[in-house]
Structure formats: structure tokens, C-alpha cells
């Protein structure tokens, strides 16, 4: 294995190339990453099973030996624990689902398996994807490999920590209000949340149905493009909100760009003509200076690449916080009603009658944040409050979405920070949920509108912690976002920086 | 308009949650803090604005997809019940249901 | 009292509204591909969606929408271009998701009406709406030993085979003013949904479940507080339950007690209704549009295509029977109780060219026979063409009605012997065998009458003296002498003439 010591520094694209060239087998690659996962100290994984993973790897090697050459064949990844899986327990980070075994795989999981990817297990996350620091995991908090005293972001914190620490080359995540983009930003990796409906929600433990969206998290835009090409696409028979649009190959153009880039023929200004809009509401006093500095220098880099920067207006940006935190809990309070201790999940040991069984099972099974959001959601939907809260929020949601459409008449892509600060210390915000909600300000509005968005490593801030640049595209413009991010990553090396002594 | 412990009790019962007194107090404080934030929504004029229930609706009409009426599900009882807390003769067991 | 068709009960006006859950005849469930077949092993007709497993999502069944459109057209309701599915949130073990997917603010069918006759009087019950929703599973409590193995006897067992079955809930205005009218409405609705084939109408299996909202008031007063009688799944119990409820409410009020709104169940054994253990927070279902399901869009083209393909509705067919066959509305209503009855009647009327006779025979002799043996009309021992042949022989004076009944009797019991021949042929053979041919030859009849007169000189005297009673005796004698083969009217004629 000595030749493979650096395998974990390779991204998805390079690993696939090595596998395709027969320089290494999927079993070797898988074993190498399994060894790293076994000794990980970041609390990134909730479930592993070497036998299962190696079986996947052997199957991939058979396909490789048979001459199959598909872009992801034999490459390992791991799944956020909100995707149900046959091979591994699925907990959604909750005691409610401790040891739950799904009879089926999520569509995203089976699509990536069909593409030949090897699953190394399930990744830690905030309970039912509710949180922005991974501190709401019922099991243990995941830690940020850049500073293990800090949170990796959330809710896809395990995914972010594992990819940043080179425990896996890529991971799946889910994003309801920023849960892919924010942890990607806080751990210095690349992540994209596609347009709502691009990836099937079938097999995702539902948090907020009108917002939940799956996406890839990896170290580069190219790797994200490779995964998204396999994850996305219609699932008409199983998800009524899945978009009826053919799957797209997001990677080929990026690979072509890389090739022309390495040749002398590289354009000086590959993004000439592209307009990036900067919402003034994203650059206000609410954003920490170190984050603003990194973001502005990244935008300066974009100007060198030929981009024109224009100011745009998203007047309701601040309102997106109450609007989101009314709509998402409302949907969640209903989605989490199925966890009643009757058909699966936690059932209290002692109870007097049926109602008592419900109450004890649910109170024991749900953590504080889930309980809080169920309470908020049940309240805003309850008799006499529906119009003032839920309906009002859904109306403002339309106004927010319309503001984006207005902005996109002036620009192609909207850019700004992902998070107002770098990763904070574990425990700092635990006592103050509202403070956590406020930190989501830059990711919520595009989630409410259902727009695609991504986080691209853009530099470092306070404490040497990573800062991400958020790129928001119009509906179905994932390819444009990934292209712009790829050009940036060919001109910069932020995404190649690795945390010291990770693992 | 601040919530009361009665509101918390009512909603907790609706949601089938059991909060200890100290939890009730904590949640009450947190929800009141949260609803101060929510009060900002009142300032927005939404007269004549349609609620947006499905993001795709912003691009025009979204219509529910309909599938043909053809049953094709195998019997999945055993695998579907393997994580069930209490099962007997294929039935999920619960404390007596009184109507 | 149970048969009051209108008017007051002990000075009170009865006000009834109905909510009927009709189970649609789809093969698969409303939002899952599991089968809807009845009576399978517990939890074997349930998919991940019906078990509400984490990650499962609803996908809508087109067949259920098709049936909703057909019902909307059948009752002249408005079929909404866009309707919305909402979540009705409450906890119950037979409700796996913790919410029922139903329609709340915008149902698929809006308005419409059901019309029917009650004791010759035309009634119209307006519909508020009909909406699609999924059924719940079943909680089984019969087996006292359930859970004993887990050290807890007397637990309930949950079977989700029925969970997710498509229902069309049909809601009326409080238009009914008697229990009899309410039952008649339920029968008419049952006829419509089975006629158009969207529901099998099987009440034992719960395919047609009625909830009755019953209240009473003094005439002119505002509506009284209503109590809802749930799950009435037989017309007999429906009548009994509502009669009991009306009596109970009147007694309460007479005794000075106010009626409390409640949901009650009818106990067939005691014949009484009793209040259900109320779900304390049932009032707050926290309805909101289901984010998993975009709005249901129904294009006009779909509605028109359905309208074009739908068979003639009972109401329309009844009107045609009145117009084309000159039948009374009552007959038309009776003959359109089922497609089969209507088809049988039209065959008889067509072949015999005697619609009114055909109607009398189908509603009379034939249905008497069918009821006696509890047979469907499709199983009738006497075919429509045969009955038509019998009726033709009545109309051409070959046999009397009484004779025709004997022929019918023979053919019914004989299961139509000699069916290889034309019906007319073996009907005539039956008439011959029974010697029922009426004496049409006047001469022959005169001779018999003369003999009768001769043998009854005394009666003739009395008649001449003005005793008309004696005439009947003579007619009787003459009929006896002809073994009933004479036409009584004709006999009467001749007697009068001869006695002078």
C-alpha cells in the first residue's frame, strides 16, 4: 500500500483516472480510505461497515476489469445520514431513529451506486438536518479539521469535515436553508445545492419538503460536477416535486476548460461578458470584516477573469430569516409526526396509555432543536395563527423569489458571503438558538426561492479559518455556476489547501 | 403578543410532546425571542400577493403529476417491520385504542 | 315516526346533513402503488408510502381523479380546474404519517345536487362539495390476547392494508327534513356511485360509509346544535340510528337540557347512539397545503372527454322513460334503480310494444319473484324476450292477466323448457298446456250462458226485480262454466242483453 499513501490527496477526478488506468484497484482505494476513517477523531462518521464497502469496491473492480469506463466507477464517498440506505443504519442524527434500517435506498444513493461509487458509510449531521453547527447531532458533535475546537458547520457537518480532512474524496449533503453551502464554506471545501427538484427527495428523511434539496460536497467544482451529473435527474415515479428535466452532464465542459487552460491557448479572460451581481444587503455591517475581506478579494480575482461586477438589490434579505423559520418548522412539525413509536423508531419503555406512549416516545426521541421547531411549527399552523404566520410567510416568500428574478435581469450570477463569520467555537451559540438562525441570513433567501447556490473556497479569515464565496444562479443554471467556480479554481489554489494533521 | 405557558402546554399537547416544567420555561423564553423576530413580517405589505407553496411555481404553473392506476408493489411486510417496536402476527401493537 | 317523510316530529323540525365516504374502485391506492384488494393478510397490501417509512413520498393515482370527474358530472357539480391537497394533522395509530392527505379549501368537485322521489314527491339535496382523500388503516381490538407475548395483554393491533385507499367524501347541505328523506338520499347516492361504477357500493366492507349530522329545532328557529352519527354502513341501521337520535334530542330539549355538539356511534345491539370518547384537540387539525404535492390540474378537455364517454345517467334515463314510453315518473324512477333492471325493462317494452304493461310486470310479478329468491335480475328464470311474448298475448286478448300469471309461473319454475324454440312458440305452448286460451267464439259463449240462465231461473227473477247482487252470482257461474277462459266483461255484456 506504500504507493497509495497519497491517494487521499487525490480528488474524485484524479482517483477515477487512476482507477480507469488500472494503476490502482477500487479495493485498494477503498481500503486506504477505510483505514483513515477507522482512525478519525472528528466525529464525522455515524456508521461504517468495511465488509459492505469492500463488496461495493469488488463489484466496481469487476466492472473496471470488464472494460467499463464511467466517470465515478470505483471512487469512494459517504452519505449524509438523512439519506436512507439498505446497507447501513439511518438515524438522521436522532435518537428517534437509532438503529433504523430502511428497506430501500434513497434515489440519490442508488444513482451514485449505479454509477459505481463505493459507499464508506453514513455521515454525522444535525438531528433531522436542523442546525448550522452539527451540535444538534444526538450522537456527538462533528469537529472542524482546521481547528477541532470549532464547529464544521451544519447541518451537513460530518460531510464537510470528512471531505476537508481527506477521509473521503466526496460526500452527499442536503441543503434546506444552507446546510450544504455553509459547512462547505466553514471547512474550505466546495459544495452545490442545485435548483429545488433537480435531485430526487425520495429517500431523504424529510425536514422541510418545499425546501429540502440534495447536493454533492467535494474539494473542487469539477468533482462536484462529476457527482451532480450522476445524482440529479427526474424521479417521476417516486417524487411528485422532482423536475421533469433530463439529467445533465456538468463535467465535460469543465474538463475541456481544464485542458485548454493547461495549454498556452488559455484565454486571458475566460469569463468575459459574465455579470456578477452583488446584493448590497449581503455586504453590510452584519458580515464580519475578515469574511468581507476574503470575499472581496475573490471577487477581484473574478474581475481579472473578465467578470463585470454590478450592484443588485435584494431588499427582503433580512426578512428571509423569519419567513424561513416559520415555513421550515411548519413543514417539519408535520413531517416529524410519523415518528410516533408505532411502526419504527424509539418507543418509550414506560407509559400509561396510547397518548402517554406518544408523548413519552417523542419527547425522549427528539432533541432540543427538533422539539423547538416542532413547537414553532405546530404553533404557527394552529387555529387562529395560520394566516398571520404561515400564509404571510408564504406570501413574502413569493416576493423574495420575485426580487431574485428582478436581480437576474441585471446579472447572470449573484455573489456574496455564505456565512457572516468563520466557524465558531463548539458551544458558543448552543444556548441561543435565535443567534444561530441569524447566522443563516445569506443562504436562506435563495433556499426560499428554490435557486441553485454553491460555496467556493475563497481564502481564510480570523484564526486561519476558511471562508467561502457564495455563488447563486438562476433556476437550472447549475452548469453556469460550476463553470464559473471551475474557472476560479483554475486561477486560485484555495480549494487545494489542506488542514494540518487532519485525522 | 407574547406566548404564555398555557400556549406552550396547548401546542405541546397538539404535537404530542411532554415538556418538563423547566423545559416549558426555556422553550417559552426561546419562542418569545423568536416571535420578536417574526414580528418583522407584519411590516411587509402582501396585499394581493399569492402565497408561494412550491418554488417552481415562480416560473409559471406547476401541475401535479398523475400515474396510471396499476398496482405493482410486492408484499414488503417483513422487511418493513424489521425496525418495529412491537409486532404480532403481522400487526403493529399499540396500547389499547379506545373509541 | 320512522316513516315520517316530512313535517314535524312532536312539534320539532328535523334537520339532517350527510357526509358520505365512498371508496373508489381503483386497483391501486391514492398515493401508492399498493393494491386496494380487500381481505389480504394484515399489512401485506401496504408499501413504504402506506407505512409512512422515512423518505417515502406520495405519487397521485390518475384513476382516482378520473372517478372524481365522473361523479362531478353525474351530480352536475363544478369540476375545479385547480384543486389543492392539504395535510390534516392529528395523531392516531391507524394514521401512519400523523396526517391525512385530504382536500380542504379547494376541493375537486364543488356544488351539484342529488334528486330523487320520496312518496311521489320530488326531493333535491344540494351538495356542498366532493373531495378526494386517503383512508386510514384499521385498529383491531377484538383479540384480547394481542400483546400477551410482550407481557401486555389487551393491546390493539394496527393493520395498514386499508391505509391510503382512495375515498371521495361527498358532503351535503343540511337539506333533509326527515329521517326517511335522509335514507332516500343515501339510497339515491348509492345508486349513482354504483351506476357510474366509481364505487362497488359494498356497505359491509365499508365501501360506502355515511355520517349523518342530525339536529332538531322548533319551526322558524335557527339551526339546533348537531350531533354527528359516524360510520352508518347499512340503510336499516341508518334509519334506526337517526330515529333514535331524533327522539333522544327531542327528549333532552323537552327535559330542559341543551344539546352538546358530539360525535356518536350507533350500537345495533342496543339500538342506541353513544358519544365517542372525544379526541380533545380534534378541533385543531393544523391544515396546510401538502408541500409534497403540487396543485391538481384538470383540463377542460379531460372533463369533456369524460362527459362524452359516460353512459346515460339514471336521472336522464328516467326522464327518457317518461317521455318515450309515457310512463309515470314513479315507474321511471323504479325501473332505473339499476342498469340491469332498466335494460331488462327496455328489452321487454321494445319486444312487446307495451311499455306500461312491461313496467307493471317488471315492478310487480318479476321483482316479487326475484326478491323472494333474492336473485339479481340478470339471473331471472324468465328472459326479457319471454316476458315480452307473455305480455303480447295479454294485449292481443289471448289470455287474461290471471292467465298470464299462470304462464309466467310455469315458465319460471320450468326454467323455460324448450328454449331452443322462439319465446313466442313456447309461451303459446304453455298457454295451450294450461288451457288458458280465452273463448273468443261468441256463439260458444252464448250457448254456455243460456245453460247458466236456464239453471238459475231464480236469480234471473231477482235481477228483474232489481237485485243487482244476483247478477254477480250469474257472472261467477258463467266464468266457472268456462273454467275462467271467458272474458268477464264479455260475459257481463251477454247476460245483460239476454236478461233484458
Coordinates of N, CA, C and O in Angstrom, one line a residue, chain A residues 7-140:
Chain A
X7 N -3.0 8.7 -1.8 CA -4.3 8.5 -2.5 C -5.4 9.5 -2.0 O -6.2 10.1 -2.8
X8 N -5.3 9.8 -0.7 CA -6.4 10.6 -0.1 C -6.3 12.1 -0.5 O -7.2 12.8 -0.3
X9 N -5.1 12.4 -1.0 CA -4.9 13.8 -1.5 C -5.5 14.0 -2.9 O -5.7 15.1 -3.4
X10 N -5.9 12.9 -3.5 CA -6.5 13.0 -4.9 C -8.0 13.2 -4.8 O -8.6 12.7 -3.9
X11 N -8.4 14.0 -5.7 CA -9.9 14.2 -5.8 C -10.6 13.1 -6.6 O -9.9 12.2 -7.1
X12 N -11.8 13.3 -6.7 CA -12.7 12.3 -7.5 C -12.1 12.1 -8.9 O -11.9 11.0 -9.3
X13 N -11.9 13.2 -9.6 CA -11.5 13.1 -11.0 C -10.2 12.4 -11.1 O -10.0 11.4 -11.9
X14 N -9.2 12.7 -10.2 CA -7.9 12.0 -10.3 C -8.0 10.6 -9.9 O -7.4 9.7 -10.6
X15 N -8.8 10.3 -8.9 CA -8.9 8.9 -8.5 C -9.5 8.1 -9.6 O -9.1 7.0 -9.9
X16 N -10.6 8.6 -10.2 CA -11.2 7.9 -11.3 C -10.3 7.6 -12.4 O -10.3 6.5 -13.0
X17 N -9.4 8.6 -12.7 CA -8.4 8.4 -13.8 C -7.5 7.3 -13.4 O -7.2 6.4 -14.3
X18 N -7.0 7.3 -12.2 CA -6.0 6.2 -11.7 C -6.7 4.9 -11.9 O -6.1 3.9 -12.3
X19 N -8.0 4.8 -11.4 CA -8.7 3.5 -11.5 C -8.9 3.1 -12.9 O -8.7 1.9 -13.3
X20 N -9.3 4.1 -13.8 CA -9.5 3.7 -15.2 C -8.3 3.3 -15.8 O -8.3 2.4 -16.7
X21 N -7.1 3.8 -15.4 CA -5.8 3.5 -16.0 C -5.3 2.2 -15.4 O -4.2 1.7 -15.8
X22 N -6.0 1.6 -14.4 CA -5.6 0.4 -13.8 C -4.4 0.5 -12.9 O -3.8 -0.5 -12.5
X23 N -4.1 1.8 -12.5 CA -2.9 2.0 -11.6 C -3.2 1.6 -10.2 O -2.3 1.4 -9.4
X24 N -4.5 1.5 -9.9 CA -4.9 1.1 -8.5 C -6.3 0.5 -8.6 O -7.1 0.8 -9.6
X25 N -6.6 -0.4 -7.7 CA -7.9 -1.0 -7.8 C -8.9 -0.3 -6.8 O -8.4 0.4 -5.8
X26 N -10.1 -0.5 -7.0 CA -11.1 0.2 -6.1 C -11.0 -0.4 -4.7 O -11.2 0.3 -3.7
X27 N -10.7 -1.7 -4.6 CA -10.5 -2.3 -3.3 C -9.4 -1.6 -2.6 O -9.5 -1.3 -1.4
X28 N -8.2 -1.4 -3.3 CA -7.1 -0.7 -2.6 C -7.5 0.7 -2.2 O -7.2 1.1 -1.0
X29 N -8.1 1.5 -3.1 CA -8.6 2.8 -2.8 C -9.5 2.8 -1.6 O -9.3 3.5 -0.6
X30 N -10.5 1.9 -1.6 CA -11.5 1.8 -0.6 C -10.8 1.4 0.8 O -11.0 2.1 1.8
X31 N -9.9 0.4 0.7 CA -9.2 0.0 2.0 C -8.4 1.2 2.5 O -8.4 1.4 3.8
X32 N -7.8 2.0 1.6 CA -6.9 3.1 2.1 C -7.8 4.1 2.9 O -7.5 4.6 4.0
X33 N -9.0 4.4 2.3 CA -9.8 5.4 2.9 C -10.5 4.8 4.2 O -10.6 5.5 5.2
X34 N -10.8 3.5 4.1 CA -11.4 2.9 5.3 C -10.4 3.0 6.5 O -10.8 3.3 7.6
X35 N -9.1 2.8 6.2 CA -8.1 2.9 7.3 C -8.1 4.3 7.9 O -8.1 4.5 9.1
X36 N -8.2 5.3 7.1 CA -8.3 6.7 7.6 C -9.6 6.9 8.4 O -9.5 7.5 9.5
X37 N -10.7 6.4 7.9 CA -12.0 6.6 8.6 C -11.9 5.9 9.9 O -12.3 6.5 10.9
X38 N -11.3 4.8 10.0 CA -11.2 4.0 11.2 C -10.6 4.8 12.3 O -11.0 4.8 13.5
X39 N -9.5 5.6 12.0 CA -8.8 6.3 13.0 C -9.2 7.8 13.1 O -8.5 8.6 13.8
X40 N -10.3 8.1 12.5 CA -10.7 9.6 12.5 C -11.2 10.0 13.9 O -11.7 9.2 14.7
X41 N -10.8 11.2 14.2 CA -11.1 11.8 15.6 C -12.1 13.0 15.5 O -12.3 13.7 16.4
X42 N -12.7 13.1 14.3 CA -13.6 14.3 14.1 C -15.1 14.1 14.3 O -15.9 15.0 14.2
X43 N -15.4 12.9 14.6 CA -16.9 12.6 14.8 C -17.6 12.8 13.5 O -18.8 13.2 13.5
X44 N -17.0 12.5 12.4 CA -17.6 12.7 11.1 C -18.5 11.6 10.7 O -19.5 11.8 10.1
X45 N -18.2 10.3 11.2 CA -19.0 9.2 10.7 C -19.9 8.7 11.8 O -19.6 8.6 13.0
X46 N -21.1 8.2 11.4 CA -22.1 7.6 12.4 C -22.2 6.1 12.1 O -22.5 5.4 13.0
X47 N -21.8 5.7 10.9 CA -21.9 4.2 10.6 C -20.9 3.9 9.5 O -20.8 4.6 8.5
X48 N -20.2 2.8 9.7 CA -19.4 2.2 8.7 C -19.5 0.7 8.7 O -20.0 0.1 9.7
X49 N -19.2 0.1 7.6 CA -19.2 -1.4 7.6 C -18.2 -1.8 6.5 O -18.5 -1.8 5.3
X50 N -17.0 -2.1 6.9 CA -15.9 -2.4 5.9 C -16.3 -3.5 4.9 O -16.0 -3.4 3.7
X51 N -17.0 -4.5 5.4 CA -17.4 -5.6 4.5 C -18.3 -5.1 3.4 O -18.1 -5.5 2.2
X52 N -19.2 -4.3 3.8 CA -20.2 -3.8 2.8 C -19.4 -2.9 1.7 O -19.5 -3.1 0.5
X53 N -18.5 -2.0 2.3 CA -17.8 -1.1 1.4 C -16.9 -1.9 0.4 O -16.8 -1.6 -0.8
X54 N -16.2 -2.9 1.0 CA -15.3 -3.7 0.2 C -16.1 -4.5 -0.9 O -15.6 -4.7 -2.0
X55 N -17.3 -4.9 -0.5 CA -18.1 -5.6 -1.5 C -18.4 -4.7 -2.7 O -18.3 -5.1 -3.8
X56 N -18.8 -3.4 -2.3 CA -19.1 -2.4 -3.4 C -17.8 -2.3 -4.3 O -17.9 -2.2 -5.5
X57 N -16.7 -2.2 -3.6 CA -15.4 -2.0 -4.3 C -15.1 -3.2 -5.2 O -14.7 -3.0 -6.4
X58 N -15.3 -4.4 -4.7 CA -15.0 -5.6 -5.6 C -15.9 -5.5 -6.8 O -15.5 -5.7 -8.0
X59 N -17.2 -5.1 -6.6 CA -18.1 -5.1 -7.7 C -17.6 -4.0 -8.8 O -17.7 -4.3 -10.0
X60 N -17.1 -2.9 -8.2 CA -16.6 -1.9 -9.1 C -15.4 -2.4 -9.9 O -15.2 -2.2 -11.1
X61 N -14.5 -3.1 -9.2 CA -13.3 -3.7 -9.9 C -13.7 -4.6 -11.0 O -13.1 -4.7 -12.1
X62 N -14.8 -5.4 -10.8 CA -15.3 -6.3 -11.8 C -15.7 -5.5 -13.0 O -15.3 -5.8 -14.2
X63 N -16.4 -4.4 -12.8 CA -16.9 -3.6 -13.9 C -15.7 -3.0 -14.6 O -15.7 -2.9 -15.9
X64 N -14.7 -2.5 -13.9 CA -13.5 -1.9 -14.5 C -12.8 -3.0 -15.3 O -12.4 -2.8 -16.5
X65 N -12.7 -4.2 -14.7 CA -12.0 -5.3 -15.4 C -12.7 -5.6 -16.7 O -12.1 -6.0 -17.7
X66 N -14.0 -5.4 -16.7 CA -14.8 -5.7 -17.9 C -14.7 -4.6 -18.9 O -15.4 -4.7 -20.0
X67 N -13.9 -3.6 -18.6 CA -13.7 -2.5 -19.6 C -14.6 -1.3 -19.5 O -14.5 -0.4 -20.2
X68 N -15.5 -1.4 -18.5 CA -16.4 -0.2 -18.3 C -15.5 1.0 -17.9 O -14.6 0.9 -17.0
X69 N -15.8 2.1 -18.5 CA -15.1 3.4 -18.1 C -16.1 4.5 -17.9 O -16.5 5.2 -18.8
X70 N -16.7 4.6 -16.7 CA -17.6 5.6 -16.4 C -16.9 6.5 -15.4 O -16.1 6.1 -14.6
X71 N -17.3 7.8 -15.3 CA -16.5 8.8 -14.6 C -16.3 8.6 -13.1 O -15.4 9.0 -12.5
X72 N -17.3 7.8 -12.4 CA -17.2 7.7 -11.0 C -16.9 6.3 -10.5 O -16.8 6.0 -9.4
X73 N -16.6 5.4 -11.5 CA -16.5 4.0 -11.2 C -15.4 3.6 -10.3 O -14.2 3.9 -10.5
X74 N -15.8 3.1 -9.1 CA -14.8 2.7 -8.1 C -14.3 3.7 -7.1 O -13.6 3.4 -6.2
X75 N -14.8 4.9 -7.3 CA -14.4 6.0 -6.3 C -15.3 6.0 -5.1 O -16.5 5.9 -5.2
X76 N -14.7 6.1 -3.9 CA -15.4 6.1 -2.6 C -16.1 7.4 -2.3 O -15.6 8.5 -2.8
X77 N -17.2 7.3 -1.6 CA -17.8 8.5 -1.0 C -18.6 8.0 0.3 O -18.5 6.8 0.6
X78 N -19.2 9.0 1.0 CA -20.1 8.6 2.1 C -21.3 9.5 2.0 O -21.3 10.6 1.4
X79 N -22.4 9.0 2.7 CA -23.6 9.7 2.6 C -24.0 10.4 3.9 O -23.9 9.8 5.0
X80 N -24.5 11.6 3.8 CA -25.1 12.2 5.0 C -26.2 11.3 5.5 O -26.9 10.7 4.7
X81 N -26.3 11.2 6.8 CA -27.2 10.2 7.4 C -28.7 10.5 7.3 O -29.5 9.9 7.9
X82 N -29.1 11.5 6.5 CA -30.5 11.7 6.2 C -31.0 11.0 5.0 O -32.1 11.0 4.7
X83 N -30.0 10.4 4.2 CA -30.4 9.6 3.1 C -30.6 8.1 3.6 O -29.7 7.6 4.2
X84 N -31.7 7.5 3.4 CA -32.0 6.2 3.9 C -31.2 5.2 3.0 O -31.0 5.4 1.8
X85 N -30.6 4.2 3.6 CA -29.8 3.2 3.0 C -30.1 1.8 3.5 O -30.4 1.6 4.7
X86 N -30.1 0.8 2.6 CA -30.3 -0.6 2.9 C -29.1 -1.1 3.7 O -29.3 -1.9 4.6
X87 N -27.9 -0.7 3.2 CA -26.7 -1.3 3.8 C -26.2 -0.8 5.1 O -25.5 -1.5 5.8
X88 N -26.7 0.4 5.5 CA -26.2 1.0 6.7 C -27.4 1.5 7.5 O -28.5 1.8 6.9
X89 N -27.3 1.5 8.8 CA -28.4 2.1 9.6 C -28.6 3.6 9.2 O -27.6 4.2 8.7
X90 N -29.8 4.1 9.3 CA -30.1 5.5 9.0 C -30.7 6.2 10.3 O -31.8 5.7 10.7
X91 N -30.0 7.1 10.9 CA -30.5 7.8 12.1 C -31.0 9.2 11.9 O -31.6 9.7 12.8
X92 N -30.6 9.9 10.8 CA -30.8 11.3 10.7 C -30.3 12.1 11.9 O -30.8 13.1 12.2
X93 N -29.3 11.5 12.5 CA -28.7 12.2 13.7 C -29.5 12.3 14.9 O -29.3 13.1 15.8
X94 N -30.6 11.4 14.9 CA -31.5 11.4 16.0 C -31.6 10.1 16.8 O -31.5 9.0 16.2
X95 N -31.9 10.2 18.1 CA -32.1 9.0 18.9 C -33.4 8.4 18.5 O -33.6 7.2 18.7
X96 N -34.3 9.2 17.9 CA -35.6 8.6 17.5 C -35.4 7.5 16.5 O -36.2 6.5 16.5
X97 N -34.3 7.6 15.7 CA -34.1 6.5 14.6 C -32.9 5.7 14.9 O -32.4 5.1 14.0
X98 N -32.5 5.6 16.2 CA -31.3 4.8 16.5 C -31.5 3.4 15.9 O -32.5 2.8 16.1
X99 N -30.5 3.0 15.1 CA -30.5 1.6 14.5 C -31.6 1.4 13.5 O -31.9 0.2 13.2
X100 N -32.2 2.4 13.0 CA -33.3 2.2 12.0 C -32.7 1.7 10.7 O -31.7 2.2 10.2
X101 N -33.3 0.6 10.2 CA -32.8 0.0 8.9 C -33.9 0.2 7.8 O -35.0 -0.3 8.0
X102 N -33.6 1.0 6.8 CA -34.6 1.2 5.7 C -34.6 0.0 4.8 O -33.6 -0.6 4.5
X103 N -35.8 -0.4 4.3 CA -35.9 -1.5 3.3 C -35.5 -1.0 1.9 O -35.4 -1.9 1.0
X104 N -35.2 0.2 1.7 CA -34.8 0.7 0.4 C -33.8 1.8 0.5 O -33.5 2.4 1.6
X105 N -33.1 2.1 -0.7 CA -32.1 3.1 -0.8 C -32.8 4.4 -1.3 O -33.7 4.3 -2.1
X106 N -32.3 5.5 -0.8 CA -32.7 6.8 -1.4 C -32.3 6.8 -2.9 O -31.3 6.2 -3.3
X107 N -33.1 7.5 -3.7 CA -32.8 7.6 -5.2 C -31.4 8.1 -5.4 O -30.6 7.5 -6.2
X108 N -31.0 9.1 -4.7 CA -29.6 9.7 -4.9 C -28.6 8.6 -4.5 O -27.6 8.5 -5.3
X109 N -28.8 7.9 -3.5 CA -27.9 6.8 -3.1 C -27.8 5.7 -4.2 O -26.7 5.3 -4.6
X110 N -28.9 5.3 -4.7 CA -28.9 4.2 -5.7 C -28.3 4.7 -7.0 O -27.6 4.0 -7.7
X111 N -28.6 6.0 -7.4 CA -28.0 6.5 -8.6 C -26.5 6.5 -8.5 O -25.8 6.2 -9.5
X112 N -25.9 7.0 -7.4 CA -24.5 7.0 -7.2 C -23.9 5.6 -7.2 O -22.8 5.4 -7.7
X113 N -24.6 4.7 -6.6 CA -24.2 3.3 -6.6 C -24.1 2.7 -8.0 O -23.2 2.0 -8.4
X114 N -25.2 3.0 -8.7 CA -25.2 2.5 -10.1 C -24.0 3.1 -10.9 O -23.5 2.5 -11.8
X115 N -23.7 4.4 -10.6 CA -22.5 5.0 -11.3 C -21.2 4.3 -10.8 O -20.1 4.7 -11.4
X116 N -21.3 3.4 -9.9 CA -20.1 2.7 -9.5 C -19.4 3.2 -8.3 O -18.3 2.8 -7.9
X117 N -20.0 4.2 -7.6 CA -19.3 4.7 -6.4 C -19.4 3.8 -5.2 O -20.4 3.0 -5.1
X118 N -18.4 3.8 -4.4 CA -18.3 2.9 -3.2 C -18.7 3.6 -2.0 O -18.1 4.6 -1.7
X119 N -19.7 3.1 -1.3 CA -20.1 3.9 0.0 C -19.3 3.4 1.2 O -19.2 2.2 1.5
X120 N -18.7 4.4 1.8 CA -17.9 4.1 3.0 C -18.7 4.2 4.3 O -18.2 4.0 5.4
X121 N -20.0 4.6 4.2 CA -20.9 4.7 5.4 C -21.7 6.0 5.4 O -21.9 6.6 4.4
X122 N -22.1 6.3 6.7 CA -23.0 7.4 6.9 C -22.4 8.5 7.7 O -21.6 8.2 8.7
X123 N -22.7 9.7 7.4 CA -22.0 10.9 8.0 C -22.9 11.6 9.0 O -24.1 11.8 8.8
X124 N -22.2 12.1 10.0 CA -22.8 12.8 11.1 C -23.5 14.1 10.6 O -23.2 14.6 9.5
X125 N -24.6 14.5 11.3 CA -25.3 15.7 10.9 C -26.2 16.2 12.0 O -26.3 15.4 13.0
X126 N -26.7 17.4 11.9 CA -27.6 17.8 13.0 C -28.9 17.0 12.9 O -29.3 16.6 11.8
X127 N -29.5 16.8 14.0 CA -30.7 16.0 14.1 C -31.8 16.5 13.1 O -32.2 17.6 13.0
X128 N -32.2 15.5 12.2 CA -33.1 15.8 11.1 C -32.7 17.0 10.3 O -33.5 17.8 9.8
X129 N -31.4 17.2 10.2 CA -30.8 18.3 9.4 C -31.2 19.7 9.9 O -31.2 20.7 9.2
X130 N -31.5 19.8 11.2 CA -31.9 21.0 11.8 C -30.7 21.6 12.6 O -30.5 21.3 13.8
X131 N -30.0 22.5 12.0 CA -28.9 23.2 12.7 C -27.9 23.7 11.8 O -27.9 23.4 10.6
X132 N -26.9 24.5 12.3 CA -25.9 25.0 11.5 C -24.5 24.8 12.1 O -23.5 25.5 11.8
X133 N -24.4 23.9 13.0 CA -23.1 23.6 13.7 C -22.8 22.2 13.9 O -21.8 21.8 14.5
X134 N -23.7 21.3 13.6 CA -23.6 19.9 13.9 C -23.6 19.6 15.4 O -23.4 18.4 15.8
X135 N -23.9 20.6 16.2 CA -24.0 20.4 17.6 C -25.3 19.7 18.0 O -25.5 19.3 19.1
X136 N -26.3 19.7 17.1 CA -27.6 19.1 17.3 C -27.7 17.6 17.0 O -28.7 17.1 17.0
X137 N -26.5 17.1 16.7 CA -26.5 15.6 16.5 C -26.8 14.9 17.8 O -26.2 15.3 18.8
X138 N -27.6 13.9 17.8 CA -27.9 13.3 19.1 C -26.8 12.4 19.6 O -26.7 12.0 20.7
X139 N -25.8 12.2 18.7 CA -24.7 11.2 19.0 C -23.5 12.0 19.5 O -23.1 11.8 20.7
X140 N -22.9 12.8 18.7 CA -21.7 13.6 19.1 C -21.5 14.7 18.1 O -21.9 14.5 16.9

